[in-house]
Structures are given as structure tokens and as C-alpha cells.
């Protein structure tokens, strides 16, 4: 069974749907630890409700990003984590972290990458005037939201959309594709070749 570690910073709705997918048997895995850089993240409360171990690690106690990441990695290693899931985690990972878990870190981004990487992707999409946006699950590499793409879902942008209304509709799709991508990983069906991810048929 896939041993999952989740990194969070905020409200944790993606964490919530991943927990539910596990409970419903839609992901063959378990979450052994949820780590946050923010002590007030609502995601921590969600995890505790399901008796999932949580840890808050204070960035300010470390000199460099790498030192901070080493502390996180120590916790992940202690739990023998096989897949690191970023679920609204707001820090950029050091290349040390990425090398340690190469092709074993997933992220979800609220836009159709490579469009609108970085922060506030939904408002970037609204302001640019695209007619279609969406969400992307990808493996994490050294760039910003640039790793191999696993799954994407398109969402129409309406004329009267605000950042909030678009974000809400995109979030619904995030909640579908993130658990799916994790289950594909768990089943060993994600084959990475260069920057492409191929999904093995059963
Ligand atoms: C989501 O929009 C996700 O795409 C982005 O951060 C947000 C996290 O939301 N990476 P939540 O904490 O899972 O509710």
C-alpha cells in the first residue's frame, strides 16, 4: 500500500478529498504524515480529525531553505514515505528536496500548465482573458510548476467570472483529478519519459 506524506499550508480541501478517496478505497494508500509550515493551517485540523499524524515545522528555526527541507525529509524518511503530495503547500522546494524524491513529488496547480504558473493562477487567467483554464497535476521538478504533466482538466472561463468564481469551479475539478493521479501512481501506472508522462493501461 502506497505510503503518502502530504505537505500543506492552508485550508486543505485537496487533502480532504484525498483522505476521503482513501477511505472509500479509491486510492490504495495511506497518509502517514501531514506536515505544515503554518501552525494555523486548517488542513492540520482536517488531518487530526482522521487521526493522521501531523507536524508543524517552523521555517524561522532554520538558516536556509535546504536546512528546512532536510528537517522535513527526516520526518518523511522516518515514516518511509513513497510519495510526497503537495496540497496547497506555499513554499518552493529546494533542489536537494527534489533530488531526494525525484519523480515522487506531486503538485496540483489551478491552471492549464504551462499557462499561468506561479501564484494567483486563477486571477492571471481572468485578467489575460483566456476562454479556457483548468487545473494540472504534475510531478515537481526544479522549476516553478514546470514538471512532467500527469493529468489536466479544462474549465471554461465565463465573461462574468471573477478570480473567486473561477477558482471555485476549478477547485471542483482539482478535487477529481488529484485523487485519480495519486491512485495511478499507487498502481504503478505512471511512466515518465523525458518530460512526458504516459499512463499505462491496465
Ligand atoms: C489549490 O487551488 C491548489 O491548486 C493550489 O493551492 C490551492 C490549495 O487549496 N496549489 P486547498 O488548501 O487544497 O484547499
Coordinates of N, CA, C and O in Angstrom, one line a residue, residues 15-144:
X15 N -6.4 18.0 0.5 CA -6.1 17.0 1.5 C -7.4 16.2 1.9 O -7.4 15.0 1.9
X16 N -8.5 17.0 2.1 CA -9.7 16.4 2.5 C -10.2 15.3 1.5 O -10.6 14.2 1.8
X17 N -10.2 15.7 0.2 CA -10.7 14.7 -0.8 C -9.8 13.5 -1.0 O -10.3 12.4 -1.3
X18 N -8.5 13.8 -0.7 CA -7.6 12.6 -0.8 C -7.9 11.7 0.4 O -7.9 10.4 0.2
X19 N -8.1 12.2 1.5 CA -8.4 11.4 2.7 C -9.7 10.6 2.4 O -9.8 9.4 2.6
X20 N -10.7 11.3 1.8 CA -12.0 10.6 1.6 C -11.8 9.5 0.5 O -12.4 8.4 0.6
X21 N -11.0 9.8 -0.5 CA -10.8 8.8 -1.6 C -10.1 7.6 -1.0 O -10.4 6.4 -1.4
X22 N -9.2 7.8 0.0 CA -8.5 6.6 0.6 C -9.6 5.8 1.4 O -9.7 4.6 1.3
X23 N -10.4 6.6 2.2 CA -11.4 5.9 3.0 C -12.4 5.1 2.1 O -12.9 4.0 2.5
X24 N -12.7 5.6 0.9 CA -13.6 5.0 0.0 C -13.0 3.9 -0.8 O -13.6 3.3 -1.7
X25 N -11.7 3.7 -0.6 CA -11.0 2.6 -1.4 C -10.6 3.1 -2.8 O -10.2 2.2 -3.6
X26 N -10.7 4.4 -3.1 CA -10.4 4.8 -4.4 C -8.9 5.1 -4.6 O -8.5 5.3 -5.7
X27 N -8.2 5.3 -3.5 CA -6.8 5.3 -3.6 C -6.3 4.2 -2.7 O -6.7 4.1 -1.5
X28 N -5.4 3.3 -3.3 CA -4.8 2.3 -2.4 C -3.6 2.8 -1.8 O -2.5 2.8 -2.4
X29 N -3.8 3.4 -0.6 CA -2.7 4.0 0.0 C -3.1 4.5 1.4 O -4.2 4.3 1.8
X30 N -2.1 5.1 2.1 CA -2.5 5.7 3.4 C -1.6 6.9 3.6 O -0.5 7.0 3.0
X31 N -2.2 7.9 4.3 CA -1.4 9.1 4.6 C -0.8 8.9 6.0 O -1.5 8.7 7.0
X32 N 0.6 8.9 6.1 CA 1.2 8.6 7.3 C 1.6 9.9 8.0 O 1.9 9.8 9.2
X33 N 1.7 11.0 7.3 CA 2.0 12.2 8.0 C 1.6 13.4 7.1 O 1.6 13.4 5.9
X34 N 1.1 14.4 7.8 CA 0.8 15.7 7.2 C 1.7 16.8 7.8 O 1.7 16.9 9.0
X35 N 2.5 17.4 7.0 CA 3.4 18.4 7.5 C 3.0 19.8 7.0 O 2.7 20.0 5.8
X36 N 3.1 20.8 7.9 CA 2.7 22.2 7.5 C 3.8 23.1 8.0 O 4.5 23.0 9.0
X37 N 3.9 24.2 7.2 CA 4.8 25.3 7.5 C 4.0 26.4 8.3 O 4.6 27.4 8.6
X38 N 2.7 26.1 8.4 CA 1.9 27.1 9.0 C 1.1 26.5 10.2 O 0.3 25.6 9.9
X39 N 1.3 27.0 11.4 CA 0.7 26.3 12.5 C -0.8 26.4 12.5 O -1.5 25.6 13.1
X40 N -1.3 27.4 11.8 CA -2.8 27.7 11.8 C -3.5 27.1 10.6 O -4.7 27.3 10.4
X41 N -2.8 26.3 9.8 CA -3.4 25.7 8.6 C -4.6 24.9 9.0 O -4.5 24.0 9.8
X42 N -5.7 25.2 8.4 CA -6.9 24.4 8.7 C -6.7 22.9 8.3 O -7.4 22.0 8.8
X43 N -5.9 22.7 7.3 CA -5.5 21.3 6.9 C -5.1 20.5 8.0 O -5.4 19.3 8.1
X44 N -4.4 21.0 9.0 CA -3.9 20.3 10.2 C -5.1 19.7 11.0 O -5.1 18.6 11.4
X45 N -6.1 20.6 11.1 CA -7.3 20.2 11.8 C -8.0 19.0 11.1 O -8.5 18.1 11.7
X46 N -8.1 19.1 9.8 CA -8.7 18.1 9.0 C -8.0 16.7 9.2 O -8.6 15.7 9.4
X47 N -6.7 16.8 9.2 CA -5.9 15.6 9.4 C -6.1 15.0 10.7 O -6.4 13.7 10.9
X48 N -6.1 15.8 11.7 CA -6.3 15.3 13.1 C -7.6 14.6 13.3 O -7.7 13.6 14.0
X49 N -8.6 15.2 12.6 CA -10.0 14.6 12.7 C -10.0 13.1 12.3 O -10.8 12.3 12.7
X50 N -9.0 12.8 11.4 CA -8.9 11.4 10.9 C -7.8 10.7 11.6 O -7.3 9.6 11.1
X51 N -7.3 11.2 12.7 CA -6.2 10.6 13.5 C -4.9 10.4 12.6 O -4.2 9.5 12.8
X52 N -4.7 11.3 11.7 CA -3.5 11.3 10.9 C -2.5 12.1 11.6 O -2.8 13.2 12.1
X53 N -1.2 11.6 11.7 CA -0.2 12.3 12.4 C 0.1 13.6 11.7 O 0.2 13.7 10.5
X54 N 0.3 14.7 12.5 CA 0.6 16.0 11.9 C 1.9 16.6 12.5 O 2.2 16.2 13.6
X55 N 2.5 17.4 11.8 CA 3.7 18.1 12.3 C 3.8 19.5 11.7 O 3.5 19.7 10.5
X56 N 4.0 20.5 12.6 CA 4.3 21.8 12.1 C 5.8 22.1 12.3 O 6.3 21.8 13.3
X57 N 6.4 22.5 11.2 CA 7.8 22.8 11.2 C 8.0 24.3 10.9 O 7.5 24.7 9.8
X58 N 8.6 25.0 11.8 CA 8.7 26.4 11.7 C 9.9 26.8 10.9 O 11.1 26.5 11.3
X59 N 9.7 27.4 9.8 CA 10.7 27.8 8.8 C 11.7 28.7 9.5 O 12.9 28.7 9.2
X60 N 11.3 29.5 10.4 CA 12.2 30.5 11.0 C 13.3 29.9 11.9 O 14.3 30.6 12.2
X61 N 13.1 28.7 12.2 CA 14.1 28.0 13.0 C 15.3 27.5 12.2 O 16.2 26.9 12.7
X62 N 15.3 27.7 10.9 CA 16.3 27.2 10.0 C 17.0 28.3 9.2 O 16.3 29.2 8.8
X63 N 18.3 28.1 9.0 CA 19.0 29.2 8.3 C 18.7 29.2 6.8 O 18.5 30.3 6.3
X64 N 18.6 28.1 6.2 CA 18.4 28.1 4.7 C 17.2 27.2 4.4 O 16.7 26.4 5.2
X65 N 16.7 27.3 3.2 CA 15.6 26.5 2.7 C 16.0 25.0 2.7 O 15.2 24.2 3.0
X66 N 17.3 24.8 2.4 CA 17.8 23.4 2.3 C 17.7 22.8 3.8 O 17.3 21.6 3.9
X67 N 18.2 23.6 4.7 CA 18.1 23.1 6.1 C 16.7 22.7 6.5 O 16.4 21.7 7.2
X68 N 15.8 23.6 6.1 CA 14.4 23.4 6.4 C 13.9 22.1 5.8 O 13.3 21.3 6.4
X69 N 14.2 22.0 4.5 CA 13.8 20.8 3.8 C 14.4 19.5 4.3 O 13.7 18.5 4.3
X70 N 15.6 19.6 4.8 CA 16.3 18.4 5.4 C 15.5 17.9 6.6 O 15.4 16.8 6.8
X71 N 15.0 18.9 7.4 CA 14.2 18.5 8.5 C 12.9 17.8 8.1 O 12.4 16.8 8.7
X72 N 12.2 18.4 7.0 CA 11.0 17.7 6.5 C 11.3 16.3 6.0 O 10.6 15.4 6.3
X73 N 12.4 16.2 5.3 CA 12.8 14.9 4.7 C 13.1 13.9 5.8 O 12.7 12.8 5.7
X74 N 13.7 14.4 6.9 CA 13.9 13.5 8.0 C 12.6 12.9 8.5 O 12.5 11.7 8.7
X75 N 11.6 13.7 8.6 CA 10.3 13.3 9.1 C 9.7 12.3 8.0 O 9.1 11.3 8.4
X76 N 9.8 12.6 6.8 CA 9.2 11.8 5.7 C 9.9 10.4 5.7 O 9.3 9.4 5.5
X77 N 11.3 10.4 5.9 CA 12.0 9.2 5.9 C 11.7 8.3 7.1 O 11.6 7.1 6.9
X78 N 11.5 9.0 8.2 CA 11.1 8.2 9.4 C 9.8 7.4 9.1 O 9.6 6.3 9.7
X79 N 8.9 8.0 8.3 CA 7.7 7.4 8.0 C 7.7 6.5 6.8 O 6.7 6.0 6.3
X80 N 8.9 6.4 6.2 CA 9.1 5.6 4.9 C 8.1 6.0 3.8 O 7.5 5.2 3.2
X81 N 8.0 7.4 3.6 CA 7.1 7.9 2.6 C 7.6 7.6 1.2 O 8.8 7.8 0.9
X82 N 6.6 7.2 0.4 CA 7.0 6.8 -1.0 C 6.5 7.9 -2.0 O 7.0 7.9 -3.1
X83 N 5.5 8.6 -1.6 CA 5.0 9.7 -2.5 C 4.7 10.9 -1.6 O 4.0 10.9 -0.6
X84 N 5.3 12.1 -2.1 CA 5.1 13.4 -1.4 C 4.0 14.1 -2.2 O 4.2 14.4 -3.4
X85 N 2.9 14.5 -1.5 CA 1.8 15.2 -2.2 C 1.8 16.6 -1.7 O 1.7 16.8 -0.5
X86 N 2.0 17.6 -2.6 CA 1.9 19.0 -2.2 C 0.4 19.4 -2.4 O -0.1 19.3 -3.5
X87 N -0.2 19.8 -1.3 CA -1.6 20.1 -1.4 C -1.8 21.5 -0.8 O -2.1 21.7 0.4
X88 N -1.6 22.5 -1.7 CA -1.6 23.9 -1.2 C -0.4 24.3 -0.3 O -0.6 25.1 0.6
X89 N 0.7 23.7 -0.6 CA 1.9 24.0 0.1 C 2.6 25.2 -0.6 O 2.9 25.1 -1.7
X90 N 2.8 26.2 0.2 CA 3.2 27.5 -0.4 C 4.7 27.8 -0.5 O 5.1 28.9 -0.9
X91 N 5.5 26.8 -0.1 CA 6.9 27.0 -0.2 C 7.5 26.3 -1.4 O 7.1 25.3 -1.8
X92 N 8.6 27.0 -2.0 CA 9.3 26.4 -3.1 C 10.3 25.3 -2.5 O 10.9 25.6 -1.5
X93 N 10.3 24.2 -3.1 CA 11.2 23.1 -2.5 C 12.6 23.4 -3.0 O 12.8 23.8 -4.2
X94 N 13.6 23.1 -2.2 CA 15.0 23.2 -2.6 C 15.3 22.1 -3.6 O 14.6 21.0 -3.6
X95 N 16.4 22.3 -4.3 CA 16.7 21.2 -5.3 C 17.2 20.0 -4.5 O 17.0 18.9 -5.0
X96 N 17.7 20.1 -3.3 CA 18.0 19.0 -2.5 C 16.8 18.1 -2.3 O 16.8 16.9 -2.4
X97 N 15.7 18.7 -2.0 CA 14.4 18.0 -1.7 C 14.0 17.3 -3.0 O 13.7 16.1 -3.0
X98 N 14.1 18.0 -4.1 CA 13.6 17.4 -5.4 C 14.5 16.3 -5.8 O 14.0 15.2 -6.3
X99 N 15.8 16.4 -5.6 CA 16.7 15.3 -5.9 C 16.4 14.1 -5.0 O 16.5 12.9 -5.4
X100 N 16.1 14.3 -3.8 CA 15.9 13.2 -2.8 C 14.6 12.4 -3.2 O 14.5 11.2 -3.0
X101 N 13.6 13.1 -3.7 CA 12.3 12.5 -4.1 C 12.0 12.7 -5.5 O 10.9 12.9 -5.9
X102 N 13.0 12.5 -6.4 CA 12.9 12.7 -7.8 C 11.7 11.9 -8.4 O 11.6 10.7 -8.1
X103 N 10.8 12.5 -9.1 CA 9.6 11.8 -9.6 C 8.7 11.2 -8.6 O 7.9 10.3 -8.9
X104 N 8.9 11.6 -7.4 CA 8.0 11.1 -6.3 C 7.3 12.3 -5.5 O 6.9 12.1 -4.4
X105 N 7.3 13.4 -6.2 CA 6.6 14.6 -5.6 C 5.5 15.1 -6.6 O 5.9 15.3 -7.8
X106 N 4.3 15.2 -6.1 CA 3.2 15.7 -7.0 C 2.7 17.0 -6.5 O 2.7 17.2 -5.3
X107 N 2.2 17.8 -7.4 CA 1.6 19.1 -7.1 C 0.4 19.3 -7.9 O 0.2 18.7 -9.0
X108 N -0.6 20.1 -7.4 CA -1.7 20.5 -8.2 C -1.7 22.0 -8.4 O -1.4 22.7 -7.4
X109 N -1.9 22.4 -9.6 CA -1.8 23.8 -9.9 C -3.2 24.2 -10.6 O -3.6 23.5 -11.5
X110 N -3.7 25.4 -10.2 CA -5.1 25.8 -10.7 C -5.0 26.5 -12.0 O -5.6 27.6 -12.1
X111 N -4.3 25.9 -13.0 CA -4.3 26.5 -14.4 C -3.9 25.3 -15.3 O -3.4 24.3 -14.8
X112 N -4.1 25.5 -16.6 CA -3.6 24.5 -17.5 C -2.2 24.9 -17.9 O -1.9 25.7 -18.7
X113 N -1.3 24.2 -17.2 CA 0.1 24.5 -17.4 C 0.5 24.1 -18.9 O -0.1 23.1 -19.4
X114 N 1.4 24.7 -19.5 CA 2.4 25.7 -19.0 C 1.8 27.1 -18.9 O 2.6 28.1 -18.6
X115 N 0.5 27.4 -19.1 CA 0.0 28.7 -18.9 C -0.1 29.0 -17.4 O -0.5 28.1 -16.6
X116 N 0.1 30.2 -17.1 CA -0.1 30.8 -15.7 C 0.5 30.0 -14.6 O -0.2 29.6 -13.7
X117 N 1.8 29.7 -14.6 CA 2.5 29.1 -13.5 C 2.6 30.2 -12.4 O 2.3 31.4 -12.5
X118 N 3.0 29.7 -11.2 CA 3.2 30.7 -10.1 C 2.0 31.0 -9.3 O 1.0 30.3 -9.4
X119 N 2.0 32.1 -8.6 CA 0.9 32.5 -7.7 C -0.3 33.1 -8.5 O -0.1 33.6 -9.6
X120 N -1.4 33.0 -7.8 CA -2.7 33.6 -8.3 C -3.0 33.2 -9.8 O -3.3 34.1 -10.6
X121 N -2.9 32.0 -10.1 CA -3.1 31.5 -11.4 C -4.5 31.8 -11.9 O -4.7 32.1 -13.1
X122 N -5.5 31.8 -11.0 CA -6.9 32.0 -11.5 C -7.0 33.5 -11.9 O -7.7 33.8 -12.9
X123 N -6.5 34.4 -11.1 CA -6.6 35.8 -11.5 C -5.8 36.1 -12.7 O -6.2 36.9 -13.6
X124 N -4.6 35.4 -12.9 CA -3.9 35.6 -14.1 C -4.7 35.2 -15.3 O -4.7 35.9 -16.3
X125 N -5.5 34.1 -15.2 CA -6.3 33.6 -16.3 C -7.4 34.6 -16.6 O -7.7 34.9 -17.8
X126 N -8.1 35.1 -15.6 CA -9.2 36.0 -15.7 C -8.7 37.3 -16.4 O -9.2 37.8 -17.4
X127 N -7.6 37.8 -15.9 CA -7.0 39.1 -16.4 C -6.5 39.0 -17.8 O -6.6 39.9 -18.6
X128 N -6.0 37.8 -18.2 CA -5.5 37.6 -19.5 C -6.6 37.5 -20.5 O -6.4 37.9 -21.7
X129 N -7.7 37.0 -20.1 CA -8.9 36.9 -21.0 C -9.0 35.6 -21.7 O -9.6 35.5 -22.8
X130 N -8.3 34.5 -21.2 CA -8.5 33.2 -21.8 C -9.9 32.7 -21.7 O -10.6 33.1 -20.8
X131 N -10.3 31.9 -22.6 CA -11.7 31.4 -22.6 C -11.7 30.0 -21.8 O -12.8 29.5 -21.5
X132 N -10.6 29.4 -21.7 CA -10.5 28.1 -21.1 C -9.3 28.1 -20.1 O -8.2 28.6 -20.5
X133 N -9.5 27.7 -18.9 CA -8.4 27.5 -18.0 C -8.6 26.1 -17.4 O -9.2 25.2 -18.1
X134 N -8.2 25.8 -16.2 CA -8.4 24.5 -15.6 C -7.4 24.2 -14.6 O -6.9 25.1 -13.8
X135 N -7.0 22.9 -14.5 CA -6.0 22.5 -13.4 C -5.1 21.4 -13.9 O -5.5 20.7 -14.9
X136 N -4.0 21.3 -13.3 CA -3.0 20.4 -13.7 C -2.4 19.6 -12.5 O -2.0 20.3 -11.6
X137 N -2.3 18.3 -12.6 CA -1.4 17.6 -11.6 C -0.1 17.3 -12.3 O -0.1 16.8 -13.4
X138 N 1.0 17.6 -11.7 CA 2.3 17.3 -12.3 C 3.3 16.9 -11.3 O 3.1 17.1 -10.1
X139 N 4.3 16.2 -11.8 CA 5.5 15.9 -10.9 C 6.2 17.2 -10.7 O 6.2 18.1 -11.6
X140 N 6.9 17.3 -9.6 CA 7.6 18.5 -9.3 C 9.1 18.4 -9.7 O 9.8 17.4 -9.3
X141 N 9.6 19.3 -10.5 CA 11.0 19.4 -10.8 C 11.5 20.7 -10.3 O 10.9 21.4 -9.5
X142 N 12.8 21.1 -10.7 CA 13.4 22.3 -10.1 C 12.8 23.6 -10.5 O 13.0 24.6 -9.9
X143 N 11.9 23.6 -11.5 CA 11.3 24.9 -12.0 C 10.0 25.2 -11.2 O 9.6 24.4 -10.3
X144 N 9.4 26.3 -11.6 CA 8.1 26.6 -10.9 C 7.0 26.0 -11.8 O 6.8 26.5 -12.9

